[in-house]
CSV table of N, CA and C in Angstrom, one decimal:
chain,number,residue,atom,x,y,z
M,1210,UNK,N,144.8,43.0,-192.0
M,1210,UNK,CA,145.9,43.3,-192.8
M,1210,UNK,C,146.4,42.0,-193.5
M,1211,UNK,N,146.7,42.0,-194.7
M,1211,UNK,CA,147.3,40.8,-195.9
M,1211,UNK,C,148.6,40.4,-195.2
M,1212,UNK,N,148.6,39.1,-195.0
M,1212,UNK,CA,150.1,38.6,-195.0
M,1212,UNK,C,150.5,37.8,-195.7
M,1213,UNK,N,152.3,37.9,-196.1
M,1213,UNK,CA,152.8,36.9,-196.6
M,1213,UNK,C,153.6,36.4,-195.9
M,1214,UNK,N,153.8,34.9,-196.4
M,1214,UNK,CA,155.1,34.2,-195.4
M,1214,UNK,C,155.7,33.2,-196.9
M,1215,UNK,N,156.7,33.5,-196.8
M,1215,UNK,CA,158.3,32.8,-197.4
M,1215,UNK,C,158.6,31.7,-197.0
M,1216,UNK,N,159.0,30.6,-197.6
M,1216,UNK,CA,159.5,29.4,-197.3
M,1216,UNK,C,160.1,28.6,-198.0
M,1217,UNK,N,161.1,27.7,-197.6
M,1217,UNK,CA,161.8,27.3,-198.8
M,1217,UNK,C,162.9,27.4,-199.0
M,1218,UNK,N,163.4,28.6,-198.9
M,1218,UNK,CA,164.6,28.7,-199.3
M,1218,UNK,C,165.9,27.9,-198.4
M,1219,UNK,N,167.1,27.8,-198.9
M,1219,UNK,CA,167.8,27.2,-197.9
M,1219,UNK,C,169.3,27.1,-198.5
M,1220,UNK,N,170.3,25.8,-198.5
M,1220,UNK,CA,171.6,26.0,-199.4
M,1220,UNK,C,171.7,24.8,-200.4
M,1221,UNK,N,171.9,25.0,-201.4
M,1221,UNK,CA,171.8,24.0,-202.3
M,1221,UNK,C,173.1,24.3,-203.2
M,1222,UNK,N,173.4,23.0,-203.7
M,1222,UNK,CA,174.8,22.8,-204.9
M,1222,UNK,C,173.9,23.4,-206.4
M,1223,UNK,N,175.4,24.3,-206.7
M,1223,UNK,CA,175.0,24.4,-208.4
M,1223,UNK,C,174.1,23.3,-209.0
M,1224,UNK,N,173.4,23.6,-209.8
M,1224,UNK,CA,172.7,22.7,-210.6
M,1224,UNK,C,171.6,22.3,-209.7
M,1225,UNK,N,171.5,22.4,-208.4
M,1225,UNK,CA,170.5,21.6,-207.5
M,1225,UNK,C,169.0,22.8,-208.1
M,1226,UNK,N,168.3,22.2,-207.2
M,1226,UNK,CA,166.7,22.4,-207.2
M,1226,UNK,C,166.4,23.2,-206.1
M,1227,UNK,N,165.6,24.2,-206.0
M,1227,UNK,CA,164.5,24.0,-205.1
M,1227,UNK,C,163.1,25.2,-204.8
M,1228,UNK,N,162.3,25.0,-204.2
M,1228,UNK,CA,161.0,25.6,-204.5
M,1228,UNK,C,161.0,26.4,-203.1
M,1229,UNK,N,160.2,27.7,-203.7
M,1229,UNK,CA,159.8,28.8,-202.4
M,1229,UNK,C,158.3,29.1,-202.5
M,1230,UNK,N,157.9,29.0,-201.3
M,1230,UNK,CA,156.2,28.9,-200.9
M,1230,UNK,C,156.3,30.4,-200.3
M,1231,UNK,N,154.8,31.2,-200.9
M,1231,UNK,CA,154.5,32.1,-200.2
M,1231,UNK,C,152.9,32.4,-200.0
M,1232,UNK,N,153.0,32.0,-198.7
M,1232,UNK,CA,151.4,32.2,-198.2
M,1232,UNK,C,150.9,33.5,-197.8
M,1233,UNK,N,149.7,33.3,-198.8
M,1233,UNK,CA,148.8,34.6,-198.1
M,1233,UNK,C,147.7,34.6,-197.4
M,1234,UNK,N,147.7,35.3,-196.3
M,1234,UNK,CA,146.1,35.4,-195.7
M,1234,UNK,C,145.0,35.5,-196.0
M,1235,UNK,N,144.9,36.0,-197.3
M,1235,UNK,CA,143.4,35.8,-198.0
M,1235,UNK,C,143.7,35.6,-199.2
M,1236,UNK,N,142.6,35.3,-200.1
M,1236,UNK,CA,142.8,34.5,-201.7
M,1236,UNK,C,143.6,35.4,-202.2
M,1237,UNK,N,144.3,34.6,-202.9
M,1237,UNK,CA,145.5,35.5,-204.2
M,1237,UNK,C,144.4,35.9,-205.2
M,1238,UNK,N,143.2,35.6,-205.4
M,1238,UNK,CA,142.9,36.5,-206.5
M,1238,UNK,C,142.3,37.5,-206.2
M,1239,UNK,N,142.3,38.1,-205.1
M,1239,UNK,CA,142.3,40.0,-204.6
M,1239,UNK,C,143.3,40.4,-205.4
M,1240,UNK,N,144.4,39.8,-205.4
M,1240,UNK,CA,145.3,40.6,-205.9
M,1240,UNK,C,145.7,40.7,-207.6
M,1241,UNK,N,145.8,41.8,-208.1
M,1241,UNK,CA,146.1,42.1,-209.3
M,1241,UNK,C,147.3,41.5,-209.7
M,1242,UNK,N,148.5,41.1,-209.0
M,1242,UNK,CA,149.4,40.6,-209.3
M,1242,UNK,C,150.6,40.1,-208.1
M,1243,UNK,N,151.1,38.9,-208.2
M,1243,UNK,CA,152.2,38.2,-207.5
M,1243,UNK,C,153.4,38.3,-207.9
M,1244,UNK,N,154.5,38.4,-207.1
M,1244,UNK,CA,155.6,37.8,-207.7
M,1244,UNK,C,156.6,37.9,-206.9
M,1245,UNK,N,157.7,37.5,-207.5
M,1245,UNK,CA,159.4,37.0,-206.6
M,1245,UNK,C,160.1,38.3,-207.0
M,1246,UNK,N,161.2,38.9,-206.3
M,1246,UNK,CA,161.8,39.8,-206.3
M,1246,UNK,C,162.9,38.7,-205.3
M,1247,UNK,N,163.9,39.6,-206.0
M,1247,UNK,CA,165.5,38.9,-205.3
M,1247,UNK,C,166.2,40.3,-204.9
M,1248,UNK,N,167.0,39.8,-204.1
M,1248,UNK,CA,168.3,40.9,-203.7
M,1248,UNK,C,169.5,40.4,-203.0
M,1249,UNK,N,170.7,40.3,-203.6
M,1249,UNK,CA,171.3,39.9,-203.4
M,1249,UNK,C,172.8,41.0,-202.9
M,1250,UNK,N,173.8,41.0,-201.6
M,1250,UNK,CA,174.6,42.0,-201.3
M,1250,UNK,C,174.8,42.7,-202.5
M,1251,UNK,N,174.7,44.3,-201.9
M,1251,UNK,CA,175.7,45.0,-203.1
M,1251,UNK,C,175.2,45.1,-204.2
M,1252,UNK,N,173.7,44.4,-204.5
M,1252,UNK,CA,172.6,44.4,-205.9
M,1252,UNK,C,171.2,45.1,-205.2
M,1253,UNK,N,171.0,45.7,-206.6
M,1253,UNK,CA,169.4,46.5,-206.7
M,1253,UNK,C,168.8,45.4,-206.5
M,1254,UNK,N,167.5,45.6,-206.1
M,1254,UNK,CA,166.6,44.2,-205.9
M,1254,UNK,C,166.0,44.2,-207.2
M,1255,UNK,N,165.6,42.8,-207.4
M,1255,UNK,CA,165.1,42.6,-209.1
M,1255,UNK,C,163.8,41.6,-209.3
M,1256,UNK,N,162.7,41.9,-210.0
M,1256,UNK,CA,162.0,41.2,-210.6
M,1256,UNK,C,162.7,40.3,-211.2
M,1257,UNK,N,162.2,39.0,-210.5
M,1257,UNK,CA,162.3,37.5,-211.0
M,1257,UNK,C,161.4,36.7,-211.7
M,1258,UNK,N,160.0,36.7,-211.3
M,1258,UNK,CA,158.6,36.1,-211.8
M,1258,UNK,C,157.8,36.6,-211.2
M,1259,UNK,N,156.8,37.0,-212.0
M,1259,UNK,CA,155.4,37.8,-211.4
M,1259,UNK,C,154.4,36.5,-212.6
M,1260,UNK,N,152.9,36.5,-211.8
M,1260,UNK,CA,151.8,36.5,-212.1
M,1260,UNK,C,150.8,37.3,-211.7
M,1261,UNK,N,149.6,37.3,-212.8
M,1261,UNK,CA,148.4,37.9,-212.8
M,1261,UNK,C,147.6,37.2,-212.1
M,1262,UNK,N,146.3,38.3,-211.8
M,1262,UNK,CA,145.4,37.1,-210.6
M,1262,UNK,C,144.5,36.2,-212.1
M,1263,UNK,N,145.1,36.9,-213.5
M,1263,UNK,CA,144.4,35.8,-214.6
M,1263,UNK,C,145.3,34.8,-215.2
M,1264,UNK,N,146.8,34.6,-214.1
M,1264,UNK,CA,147.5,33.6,-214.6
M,1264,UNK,C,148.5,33.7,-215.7
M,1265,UNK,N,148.5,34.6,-216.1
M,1265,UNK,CA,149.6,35.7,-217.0
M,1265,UNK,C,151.3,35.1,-216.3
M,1266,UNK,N,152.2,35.2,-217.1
M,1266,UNK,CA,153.5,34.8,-216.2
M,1266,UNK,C,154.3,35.9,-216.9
M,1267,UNK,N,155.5,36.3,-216.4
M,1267,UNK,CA,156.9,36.9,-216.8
M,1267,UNK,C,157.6,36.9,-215.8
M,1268,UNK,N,158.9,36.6,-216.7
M,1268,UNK,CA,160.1,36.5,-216.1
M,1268,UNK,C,161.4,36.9,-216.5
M,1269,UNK,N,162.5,37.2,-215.5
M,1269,UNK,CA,163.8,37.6,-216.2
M,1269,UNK,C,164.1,37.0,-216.8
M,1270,UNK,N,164.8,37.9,-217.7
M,1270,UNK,CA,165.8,36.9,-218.6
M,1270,UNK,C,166.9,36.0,-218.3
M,1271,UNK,N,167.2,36.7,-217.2
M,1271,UNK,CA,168.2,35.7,-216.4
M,1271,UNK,C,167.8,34.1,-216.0
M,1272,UNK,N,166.3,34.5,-215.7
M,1272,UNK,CA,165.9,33.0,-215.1
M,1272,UNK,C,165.1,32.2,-216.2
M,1273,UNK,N,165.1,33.0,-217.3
M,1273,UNK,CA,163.6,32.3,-218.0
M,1273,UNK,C,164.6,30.5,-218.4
M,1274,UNK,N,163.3,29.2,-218.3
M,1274,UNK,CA,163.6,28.2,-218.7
M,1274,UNK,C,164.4,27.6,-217.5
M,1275,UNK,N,164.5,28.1,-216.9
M,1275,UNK,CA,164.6,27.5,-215.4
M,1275,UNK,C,163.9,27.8,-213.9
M,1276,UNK,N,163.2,28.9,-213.9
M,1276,UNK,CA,162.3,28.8,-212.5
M,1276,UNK,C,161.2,28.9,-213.6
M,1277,UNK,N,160.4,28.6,-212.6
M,1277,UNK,CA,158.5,29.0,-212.7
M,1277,UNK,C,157.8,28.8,-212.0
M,1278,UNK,N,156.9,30.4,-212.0
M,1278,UNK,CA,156.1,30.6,-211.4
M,1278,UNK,C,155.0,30.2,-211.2
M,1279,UNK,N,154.0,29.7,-210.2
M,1279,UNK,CA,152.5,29.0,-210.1
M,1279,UNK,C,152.1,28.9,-208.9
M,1280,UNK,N,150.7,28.2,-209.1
M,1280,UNK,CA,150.3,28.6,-207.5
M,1280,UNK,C,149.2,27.6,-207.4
M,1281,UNK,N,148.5,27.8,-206.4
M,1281,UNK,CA,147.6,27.1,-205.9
M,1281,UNK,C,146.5,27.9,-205.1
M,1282,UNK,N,145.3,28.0,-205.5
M,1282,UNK,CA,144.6,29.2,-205.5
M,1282,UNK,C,143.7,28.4,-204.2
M,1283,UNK,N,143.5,27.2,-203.9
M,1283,UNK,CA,142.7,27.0,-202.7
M,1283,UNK,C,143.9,26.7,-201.4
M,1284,UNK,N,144.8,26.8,-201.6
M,1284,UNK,CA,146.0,27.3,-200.5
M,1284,UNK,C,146.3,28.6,-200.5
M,1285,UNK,N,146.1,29.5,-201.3
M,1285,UNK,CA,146.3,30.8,-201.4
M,1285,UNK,C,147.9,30.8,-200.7
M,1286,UNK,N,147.9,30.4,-202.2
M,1286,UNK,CA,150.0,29.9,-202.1
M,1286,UNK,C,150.2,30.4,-204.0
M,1287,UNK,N,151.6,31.1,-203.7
M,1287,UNK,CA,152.3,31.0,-204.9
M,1287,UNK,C,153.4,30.4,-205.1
M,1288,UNK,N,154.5,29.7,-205.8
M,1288,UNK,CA,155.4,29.0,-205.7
M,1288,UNK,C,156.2,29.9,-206.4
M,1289,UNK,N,158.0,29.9,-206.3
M,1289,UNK,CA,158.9,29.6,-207.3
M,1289,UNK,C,159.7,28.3,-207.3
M,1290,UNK,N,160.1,27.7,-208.5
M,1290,UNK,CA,160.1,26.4,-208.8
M,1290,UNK,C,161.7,26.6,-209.3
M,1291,UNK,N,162.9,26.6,-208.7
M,1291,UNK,CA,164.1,27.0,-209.3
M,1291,UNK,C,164.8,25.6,-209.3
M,1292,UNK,N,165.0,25.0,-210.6
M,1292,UNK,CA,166.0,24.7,-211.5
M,1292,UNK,C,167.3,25.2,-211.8
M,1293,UNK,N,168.0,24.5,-211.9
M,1293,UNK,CA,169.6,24.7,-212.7
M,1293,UNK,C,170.4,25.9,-211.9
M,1294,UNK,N,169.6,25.6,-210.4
M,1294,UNK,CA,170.6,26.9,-210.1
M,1294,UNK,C,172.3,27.3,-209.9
M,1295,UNK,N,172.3,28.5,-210.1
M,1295,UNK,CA,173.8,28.5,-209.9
M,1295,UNK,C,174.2,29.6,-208.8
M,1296,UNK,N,175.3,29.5,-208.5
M,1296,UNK,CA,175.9,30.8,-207.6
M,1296,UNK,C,175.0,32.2,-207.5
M,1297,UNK,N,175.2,32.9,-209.2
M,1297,UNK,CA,174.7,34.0,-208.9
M,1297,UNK,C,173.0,34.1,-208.7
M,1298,UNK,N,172.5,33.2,-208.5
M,1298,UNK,CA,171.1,33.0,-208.2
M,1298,UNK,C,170.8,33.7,-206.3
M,1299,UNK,N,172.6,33.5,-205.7
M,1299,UNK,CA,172.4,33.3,-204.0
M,1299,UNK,C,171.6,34.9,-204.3
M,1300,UNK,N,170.9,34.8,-202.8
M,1300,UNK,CA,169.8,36.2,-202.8
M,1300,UNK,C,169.3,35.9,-201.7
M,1301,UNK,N,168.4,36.6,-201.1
M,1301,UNK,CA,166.7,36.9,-200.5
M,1301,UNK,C,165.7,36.9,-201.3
M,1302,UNK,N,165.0,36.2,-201.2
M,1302,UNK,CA,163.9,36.3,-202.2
M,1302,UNK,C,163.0,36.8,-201.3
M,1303,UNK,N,162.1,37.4,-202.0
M,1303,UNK,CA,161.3,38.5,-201.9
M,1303,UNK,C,159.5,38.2,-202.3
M,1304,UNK,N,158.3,37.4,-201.7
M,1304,UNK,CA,157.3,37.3,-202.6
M,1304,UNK,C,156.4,39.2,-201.9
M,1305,UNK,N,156.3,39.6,-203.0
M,1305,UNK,CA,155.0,40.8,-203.1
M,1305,UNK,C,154.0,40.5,-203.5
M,1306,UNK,N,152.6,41.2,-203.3
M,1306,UNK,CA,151.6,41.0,-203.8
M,1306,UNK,C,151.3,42.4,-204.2
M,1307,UNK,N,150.4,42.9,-204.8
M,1307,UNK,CA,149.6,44.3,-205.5
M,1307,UNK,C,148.1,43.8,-205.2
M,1308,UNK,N,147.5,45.1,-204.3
M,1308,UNK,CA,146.1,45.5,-204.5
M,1308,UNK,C,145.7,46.7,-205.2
M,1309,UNK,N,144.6,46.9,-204.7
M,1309,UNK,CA,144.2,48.7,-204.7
M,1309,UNK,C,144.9,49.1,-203.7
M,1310,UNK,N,145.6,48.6,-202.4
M,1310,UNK,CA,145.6,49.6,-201.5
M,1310,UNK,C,147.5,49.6,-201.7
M,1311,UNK,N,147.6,49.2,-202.4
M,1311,UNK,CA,149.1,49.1,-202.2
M,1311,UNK,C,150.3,47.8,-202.0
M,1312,UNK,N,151.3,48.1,-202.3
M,1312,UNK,CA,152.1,46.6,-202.2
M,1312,UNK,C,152.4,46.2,-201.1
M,1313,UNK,N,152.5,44.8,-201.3
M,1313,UNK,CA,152.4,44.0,-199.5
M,1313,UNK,C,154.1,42.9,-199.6
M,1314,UNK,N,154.9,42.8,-198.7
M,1314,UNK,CA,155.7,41.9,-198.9
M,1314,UNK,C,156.0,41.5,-197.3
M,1315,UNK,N,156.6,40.3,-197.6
M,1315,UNK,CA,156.8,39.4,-197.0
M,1315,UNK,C,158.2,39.5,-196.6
M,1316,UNK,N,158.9,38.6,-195.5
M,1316,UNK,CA,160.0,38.7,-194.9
M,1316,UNK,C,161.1,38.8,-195.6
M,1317,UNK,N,160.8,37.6,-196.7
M,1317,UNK,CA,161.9,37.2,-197.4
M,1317,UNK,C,162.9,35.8,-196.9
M,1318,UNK,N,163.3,35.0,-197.8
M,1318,UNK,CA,163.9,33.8,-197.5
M,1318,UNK,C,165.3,33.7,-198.3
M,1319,UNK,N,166.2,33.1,-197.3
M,1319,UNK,CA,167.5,33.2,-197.6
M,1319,UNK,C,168.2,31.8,-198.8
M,1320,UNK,N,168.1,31.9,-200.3
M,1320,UNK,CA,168.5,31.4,-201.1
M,1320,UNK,C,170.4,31.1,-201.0
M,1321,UNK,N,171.3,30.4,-201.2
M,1321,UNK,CA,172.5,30.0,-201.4
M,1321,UNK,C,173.0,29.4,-201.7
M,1322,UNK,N,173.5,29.3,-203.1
M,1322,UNK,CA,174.0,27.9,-203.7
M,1322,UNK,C,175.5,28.3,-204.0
M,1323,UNK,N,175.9,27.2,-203.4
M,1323,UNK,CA,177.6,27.2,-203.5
M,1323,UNK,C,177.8,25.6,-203.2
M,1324,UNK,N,179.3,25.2,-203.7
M,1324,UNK,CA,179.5,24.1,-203.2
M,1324,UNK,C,179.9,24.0,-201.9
C-alpha cells in the first residue's frame, strides 16, 4: 500500500516562510497527479497546488505568486514552498496523490501563522 508522510509544517509570523515535504513510498510518477489540499476550522477543505506526473502545476487563486509547487522525483518527494504567508493561510495541509486505484492521503501537517 502507497504512503504519504507530511512534514514541515509548524508556527510562523505573517510574512514568514516555510516548506512542506511529502513523502511517498514509491515513485511519484505512478501517479497521475499530486497535490496540497488545506482545511482550516469551520472551512471546506481546498485545493491549493496540484502537479502532474508530466510536471503541469495549478494553483489557487488565493495562493498563486506565493507558494509553489515541486518535487524531487529520486526522493519521491513533493514540496509546498509558502511565501508571504498570512493568518488566513493557518490550516492542515493535506498532500494527496491519484492513481488508477484511487486517492491516497496523508496525515496532514499543522500550518499557523500568527504573531
Amino acid at each position: 500500500q502507497v504512503q504519504l508522510v507530511e512534514s514541515g509544517g509548524g508556527l510562523v509570523q505573517p510574512g514568514g516562510s516555510l516548506r512542506l515535504s511529502c513523502a511517498a513510498s514509491r515513485s511519484i510518477f505512478s501517479f497521475s497527479g499530486m497535490g496540497w489540499y488545506r482545511q482550516a476550522p469551520g472551512k471546506e477543505r481546498e485545493l491549493v497546488a496540484s502537479i502532474t506526473s508530466g510536471g503541469t502545476t495549478n494553483y489557487a487563486d488565493s495562493v498563486k505568486g506565493r507558494f509553489t509547487i515541486s518535487r524531487t522525483i529520486a526522493k519521491n518527494t513533493v514540496y509546498l514552498q509558502m511565501n508571504s504567508l498570512k493568518p488566513e493561510d493557518t490550516a492542515v495541509y493535506y498532500c494527496n496523490a491519484d492513481d488508477r486505484y484511487g486517492s491516497r492521503w496523508g496525515q496532514g501537517t499543522q500550518v499557523t501563522v500568527s504573531s
